[in-house]
């Protein structure tokens, strides 16, 4: 059997929480077909999420030939993105591919590049020549402006704003409503608190809060 392309393959959603619901909604509006969801919590098995049945755990995915389906990464992130990375890499090792999810109300420049599994949610704007690497989430009403680059598994939270030319490393979480001014660089594994305004570059692994954002000792994640 030949691999189906992004527009026609049926979808399996990994995770059945709040983020999965939002994705299922976007997929329905875009006319996509979801086969079923899987969740790590056995208590959820046999139930449903946004009208999609939860049939079992991640091992159930492995009973589907990788060429026949696309996966949708339904784990969100609040403070750290490591769980997303772990699940993404596990499924990639088994040969699966991840679907891009673009809500029909999002505005995406034709010159933007969305890598595998990128998720652009309702009202988000991705401007010209922006690059979203694998598995990036740009959440509700967030904006990623011209020439930005957002690294693998990073999450731009709801209503966050990245000015032009911002660089974001892998696994970085930008909290709801945060602003990163133009041409700043954030390292890998950074946590930017909700509502922060980042006016200076931030190195790998730091936590920054406030207006203007200051680096604070990291709480256990
Ligand atoms: O703020 C917004 C707009 N969205 C948040 C999103 C980005 O992150 C949302 O409010 C939540 O804070 C969070 O959404 P998420 O990840 O859906 O969280 P929650 O509602 O807690 O659901 C996580 C689900 O994933 C639970 O049902 C877990 O059992 C399941 N889960 C955890 N690990 C897993 C795994 N499921 C699978 N299939 N595999 C796993 O490894």
PDB file of N, CA and C in Angstrom, residues 37-92:
ATOM      1  N   UNK A  37      -9.290   7.916  19.116  1.00  0.00           N
ATOM      2  CA  UNK A  37      -8.256   8.508  19.983  1.00  0.00           C
ATOM      3  C   UNK A  37      -7.703   7.419  20.897  1.00  0.00           C
ATOM      4  N   UNK A  38      -6.476   7.640  21.380  1.00  0.00           N
ATOM      5  CA  UNK A  38      -5.898   6.767  22.406  1.00  0.00           C
ATOM      6  C   UNK A  38      -5.450   7.641  23.574  1.00  0.00           C
ATOM      7  N   UNK A  39      -5.472   7.064  24.778  1.00  0.00           N
ATOM      8  CA  UNK A  39      -5.075   7.841  25.956  1.00  0.00           C
ATOM      9  C   UNK A  39      -4.316   6.936  26.924  1.00  0.00           C
ATOM     10  N   UNK A  40      -3.365   7.525  27.672  1.00  0.00           N
ATOM     11  CA  UNK A  40      -2.558   6.754  28.615  1.00  0.00           C
ATOM     12  C   UNK A  40      -3.360   6.308  29.832  1.00  0.00           C
ATOM     13  N   UNK A  41      -4.485   6.935  30.084  1.00  0.00           N
ATOM     14  CA  UNK A  41      -5.283   6.633  31.280  1.00  0.00           C
ATOM     15  C   UNK A  41      -6.316   5.552  30.955  1.00  0.00           C
ATOM     16  N   UNK A  42      -6.137   4.350  31.500  1.00  0.00           N
ATOM     17  CA  UNK A  42      -7.064   3.254  31.170  1.00  0.00           C
ATOM     18  C   UNK A  42      -8.512   3.578  31.547  1.00  0.00           C
ATOM     19  N   UNK A  43      -8.690   4.465  32.556  1.00  0.00           N
ATOM     20  CA  UNK A  43     -10.062   4.824  32.965  1.00  0.00           C
ATOM     21  C   UNK A  43     -10.816   5.530  31.837  1.00  0.00           C
ATOM     22  N   UNK A  44     -10.086   6.109  30.873  1.00  0.00           N
ATOM     23  CA  UNK A  44     -10.732   6.809  29.749  1.00  0.00           C
ATOM     24  C   UNK A  44     -11.130   5.857  28.617  1.00  0.00           C
ATOM     25  N   UNK A  45     -10.548   4.645  28.639  1.00  0.00           N
ATOM     26  CA  UNK A  45     -10.774   3.733  27.514  1.00  0.00           C
ATOM     27  C   UNK A  45     -12.238   3.311  27.461  1.00  0.00           C
ATOM     28  N   UNK A  46     -12.808   3.329  26.267  1.00  0.00           N
ATOM     29  CA  UNK A  46     -14.232   3.018  26.118  1.00  0.00           C
ATOM     30  C   UNK A  46     -15.092   4.276  26.160  1.00  0.00           C
ATOM     31  N   UNK A  47     -14.505   5.398  26.562  1.00  0.00           N
ATOM     32  CA  UNK A  47     -15.240   6.664  26.574  1.00  0.00           C
ATOM     33  C   UNK A  47     -15.029   7.418  25.259  1.00  0.00           C
ATOM     34  N   UNK A  48     -15.234   8.734  25.323  1.00  0.00           N
ATOM     35  CA  UNK A  48     -15.045   9.521  24.102  1.00  0.00           C
ATOM     36  C   UNK A  48     -14.508  10.907  24.438  1.00  0.00           C
ATOM     37  N   UNK A  49     -13.942  11.552  23.436  1.00  0.00           N
ATOM     38  CA  UNK A  49     -13.474  12.928  23.553  1.00  0.00           C
ATOM     39  C   UNK A  49     -13.993  13.672  22.334  1.00  0.00           C
ATOM     40  N   UNK A  50     -14.753  14.733  22.574  1.00  0.00           N
ATOM     41  CA  UNK A  50     -15.351  15.526  21.479  1.00  0.00           C
ATOM     42  C   UNK A  50     -16.015  14.620  20.439  1.00  0.00           C
ATOM     43  N   UNK A  51     -16.674  13.563  20.928  1.00  0.00           N
ATOM     44  CA  UNK A  51     -17.419  12.688  20.029  1.00  0.00           C
ATOM     45  C   UNK A  51     -16.581  11.621  19.333  1.00  0.00           C
ATOM     46  N   UNK A  52     -15.287  11.577  19.650  1.00  0.00           N
ATOM     47  CA  UNK A  52     -14.396  10.566  19.055  1.00  0.00           C
ATOM     48  C   UNK A  52     -14.142   9.488  20.109  1.00  0.00           C
ATOM     49  N   UNK A  53     -14.254   8.208  19.727  1.00  0.00           N
ATOM     50  CA  UNK A  53     -14.105   7.155  20.736  1.00  0.00           C
ATOM     51  C   UNK A  53     -12.639   6.984  21.133  1.00  0.00           C
ATOM     52  N   UNK A  54     -12.457   6.691  22.435  1.00  0.00           N
ATOM     53  CA  UNK A  54     -11.114   6.437  22.985  1.00  0.00           C
ATOM     54  C   UNK A  54     -10.993   4.917  23.075  1.00  0.00           C
ATOM     55  N   UNK A  55     -10.213   4.350  22.183  1.00  0.00           N
ATOM     56  CA  UNK A  55     -10.244   2.891  22.028  1.00  0.00           C
ATOM     57  C   UNK A  55      -9.223   2.151  22.878  1.00  0.00           C
ATOM     58  N   UNK A  56      -8.205   2.843  23.420  1.00  0.00           N
ATOM     59  CA  UNK A  56      -7.182   2.143  24.197  1.00  0.00           C
ATOM     60  C   UNK A  56      -5.999   3.055  24.418  1.00  0.00           C
ATOM     61  N   UNK A  57      -4.804   2.430  24.600  1.00  0.00           N
ATOM     62  CA  UNK A  57      -3.581   3.196  24.832  1.00  0.00           C
ATOM     63  C   UNK A  57      -2.729   3.267  23.573  1.00  0.00           C
ATOM     64  N   UNK A  58      -1.504   3.788  23.732  1.00  0.00           N
ATOM     65  CA  UNK A  58      -0.659   4.033  22.556  1.00  0.00           C
ATOM     66  C   UNK A  58      -0.298   2.753  21.798  1.00  0.00           C
ATOM     67  N   UNK A  59      -0.292   1.620  22.513  1.00  0.00           N
ATOM     68  CA  UNK A  59       0.052   0.373  21.815  1.00  0.00           C
ATOM     69  C   UNK A  59      -0.949   0.041  20.717  1.00  0.00           C
ATOM     70  N   UNK A  60      -2.192   0.536  20.869  1.00  0.00           N
ATOM     71  CA  UNK A  60      -3.210   0.273  19.839  1.00  0.00           C
ATOM     72  C   UNK A  60      -2.820   0.910  18.500  1.00  0.00           C
ATOM     73  N   UNK A  61      -2.102   2.014  18.575  1.00  0.00           N
ATOM     74  CA  UNK A  61      -1.664   2.672  17.330  1.00  0.00           C
ATOM     75  C   UNK A  61      -0.807   1.709  16.520  1.00  0.00           C
ATOM     76  N   UNK A  62       0.015   0.912  17.243  1.00  0.00           N
ATOM     77  CA  UNK A  62       0.982   0.054  16.556  1.00  0.00           C
ATOM     78  C   UNK A  62       0.312  -1.052  15.755  1.00  0.00           C
ATOM     79  N   UNK A  63      -0.999  -1.272  15.959  1.00  0.00           N
ATOM     80  CA  UNK A  63      -1.712  -2.282  15.162  1.00  0.00           C
ATOM     81  C   UNK A  63      -2.120  -1.720  13.797  1.00  0.00           C
ATOM     82  N   UNK A  64      -1.913  -0.406  13.594  1.00  0.00           N
ATOM     83  CA  UNK A  64      -2.237   0.222  12.298  1.00  0.00           C
ATOM     84  C   UNK A  64      -0.948   0.376  11.491  1.00  0.00           C
ATOM     85  N   UNK A  65      -1.000   0.034  10.225  1.00  0.00           N
ATOM     86  CA  UNK A  65       0.192   0.199   9.383  1.00  0.00           C
ATOM     87  C   UNK A  65       0.532   1.685   9.261  1.00  0.00           C
ATOM     88  N   UNK A  66       1.797   2.051   9.471  1.00  0.00           N
ATOM     89  CA  UNK A  66       2.169   3.473   9.415  1.00  0.00           C
ATOM     90  C   UNK A  66       1.802   4.151   8.097  1.00  0.00           C
ATOM     91  N   UNK A  67       1.739   3.400   7.006  1.00  0.00           N
ATOM     92  CA  UNK A  67       1.418   4.022   5.715  1.00  0.00           C
ATOM     93  C   UNK A  67      -0.064   4.365   5.586  1.00  0.00           C
ATOM     94  N   UNK A  68      -0.897   3.788   6.458  1.00  0.00           N
ATOM     95  CA  UNK A  68      -2.351   3.940   6.287  1.00  0.00           C
ATOM     96  C   UNK A  68      -2.971   5.066   7.086  1.00  0.00           C
ATOM     97  N   UNK A  69      -2.229   5.605   8.056  1.00  0.00           N
ATOM     98  CA  UNK A  69      -2.814   6.602   8.973  1.00  0.00           C
ATOM     99  C   UNK A  69      -1.839   7.753   9.184  1.00  0.00           C
ATOM    100  N   UNK A  70      -2.362   8.840   9.699  1.00  0.00           N
ATOM    101  CA  UNK A  70      -1.535   9.929  10.209  1.00  0.00           C
ATOM    102  C   UNK A  70      -1.889  10.129  11.676  1.00  0.00           C
ATOM    103  N   UNK A  71      -0.905  10.505  12.469  1.00  0.00           N
ATOM    104  CA  UNK A  71      -1.161  10.748  13.889  1.00  0.00           C
ATOM    105  C   UNK A  71      -1.333  12.250  14.144  1.00  0.00           C
ATOM    106  N   UNK A  72      -2.140  12.538  15.165  1.00  0.00           N
ATOM    107  CA  UNK A  72      -2.329  13.923  15.615  1.00  0.00           C
ATOM    108  C   UNK A  72      -1.880  13.974  17.068  1.00  0.00           C
ATOM    109  N   UNK A  73      -0.932  14.863  17.344  1.00  0.00           N
ATOM    110  CA  UNK A  73      -0.354  14.904  18.699  1.00  0.00           C
ATOM    111  C   UNK A  73      -1.274  15.686  19.624  1.00  0.00           C
ATOM    112  N   UNK A  74      -2.026  14.971  20.454  1.00  0.00           N
ATOM    113  CA  UNK A  74      -3.027  15.607  21.304  1.00  0.00           C
ATOM    114  C   UNK A  74      -2.551  15.964  22.690  1.00  0.00           C
ATOM    115  N   UNK A  75      -1.259  15.754  23.011  1.00  0.00           N
ATOM    116  CA  UNK A  75      -0.751  16.215  24.308  1.00  0.00           C
ATOM    117  C   UNK A  75      -0.394  17.689  24.182  1.00  0.00           C
ATOM    118  N   UNK A  76      -0.929  18.508  25.074  1.00  0.00           N
ATOM    119  CA  UNK A  76      -0.557  19.925  25.074  1.00  0.00           C
ATOM    120  C   UNK A  76       0.674  20.105  25.933  1.00  0.00           C
ATOM    121  N   UNK A  77       0.877  21.299  26.429  1.00  0.00           N
ATOM    122  CA  UNK A  77       1.936  21.499  27.409  1.00  0.00           C
ATOM    123  C   UNK A  77       1.585  22.761  28.166  1.00  0.00           C
ATOM    124  N   UNK A  78       1.891  22.757  29.442  1.00  0.00           N
ATOM    125  CA  UNK A  78       1.662  23.964  30.219  1.00  0.00           C
ATOM    126  C   UNK A  78       2.982  24.572  30.668  1.00  0.00           C
ATOM    127  N   UNK A  79       3.893  23.743  31.150  1.00  0.00           N
ATOM    128  CA  UNK A  79       5.168  24.292  31.619  1.00  0.00           C
ATOM    129  C   UNK A  79       6.364  23.670  30.912  1.00  0.00           C
ATOM    130  N   UNK A  80       6.183  22.483  30.394  1.00  0.00           N
ATOM    131  CA  UNK A  80       7.323  21.846  29.730  1.00  0.00           C
ATOM    132  C   UNK A  80       6.834  20.995  28.555  1.00  0.00           C
ATOM    133  N   UNK A  81       7.724  20.792  27.611  1.00  0.00           N
ATOM    134  CA  UNK A  81       7.331  20.160  26.348  1.00  0.00           C
ATOM    135  C   UNK A  81       7.940  18.768  26.201  1.00  0.00           C
ATOM    136  N   UNK A  82       8.559  18.234  27.267  1.00  0.00           N
ATOM    137  CA  UNK A  82       9.271  16.957  27.153  1.00  0.00           C
ATOM    138  C   UNK A  82       8.347  15.781  26.836  1.00  0.00           C
ATOM    139  N   UNK A  83       7.116  15.800  27.384  1.00  0.00           N
ATOM    140  CA  UNK A  83       6.195  14.686  27.116  1.00  0.00           C
ATOM    141  C   UNK A  83       5.828  14.627  25.640  1.00  0.00           C
ATOM    142  N   UNK A  84       5.679  15.808  25.047  1.00  0.00           N
ATOM    143  CA  UNK A  84       5.381  15.846  23.602  1.00  0.00           C
ATOM    144  C   UNK A  84       6.544  15.259  22.806  1.00  0.00           C
ATOM    145  N   UNK A  85       7.739  15.655  23.182  1.00  0.00           N
ATOM    146  CA  UNK A  85       8.923  15.158  22.475  1.00  0.00           C
ATOM    147  C   UNK A  85       9.003  13.635  22.576  1.00  0.00           C
ATOM    148  N   UNK A  86       8.813  13.111  23.796  1.00  0.00           N
ATOM    149  CA  UNK A  86       8.937  11.671  24.030  1.00  0.00           C
ATOM    150  C   UNK A  86       7.955  10.889  23.160  1.00  0.00           C
ATOM    151  N   UNK A  87       6.698  11.319  23.155  1.00  0.00           N
ATOM    152  CA  UNK A  87       5.685  10.585  22.400  1.00  0.00           C
ATOM    153  C   UNK A  87       5.910  10.732  20.891  1.00  0.00           C
ATOM    154  N   UNK A  88       6.261  11.921  20.452  1.00  0.00           N
ATOM    155  CA  UNK A  88       6.531  12.166  19.020  1.00  0.00           C
ATOM    156  C   UNK A  88       7.661  11.249  18.553  1.00  0.00           C
ATOM    157  N   UNK A  89       8.769  11.259  19.290  1.00  0.00           N
ATOM    158  CA  UNK A  89       9.938  10.465  18.867  1.00  0.00           C
ATOM    159  C   UNK A  89       9.635   8.968  18.904  1.00  0.00           C
ATOM    160  N   UNK A  90       8.861   8.538  19.898  1.00  0.00           N
ATOM    161  CA  UNK A  90       8.515   7.113  19.971  1.00  0.00           C
ATOM    162  C   UNK A  90       7.759   6.696  18.702  1.00  0.00           C
ATOM    163  N   UNK A  91       6.770   7.480  18.324  1.00  0.00           N
ATOM    164  CA  UNK A  91       5.962   7.117  17.154  1.00  0.00           C
ATOM    165  C   UNK A  91       6.757   7.254  15.858  1.00  0.00           C
ATOM    166  N   UNK A  92       7.659   8.222  15.780  1.00  0.00           N
ATOM    167  CA  UNK A  92       8.500   8.354  14.593  1.00  0.00           C
ATOM    168  C   UNK A  92       9.415   7.129  14.456  1.00  0.00           C
TER     169      UNK A  92
END
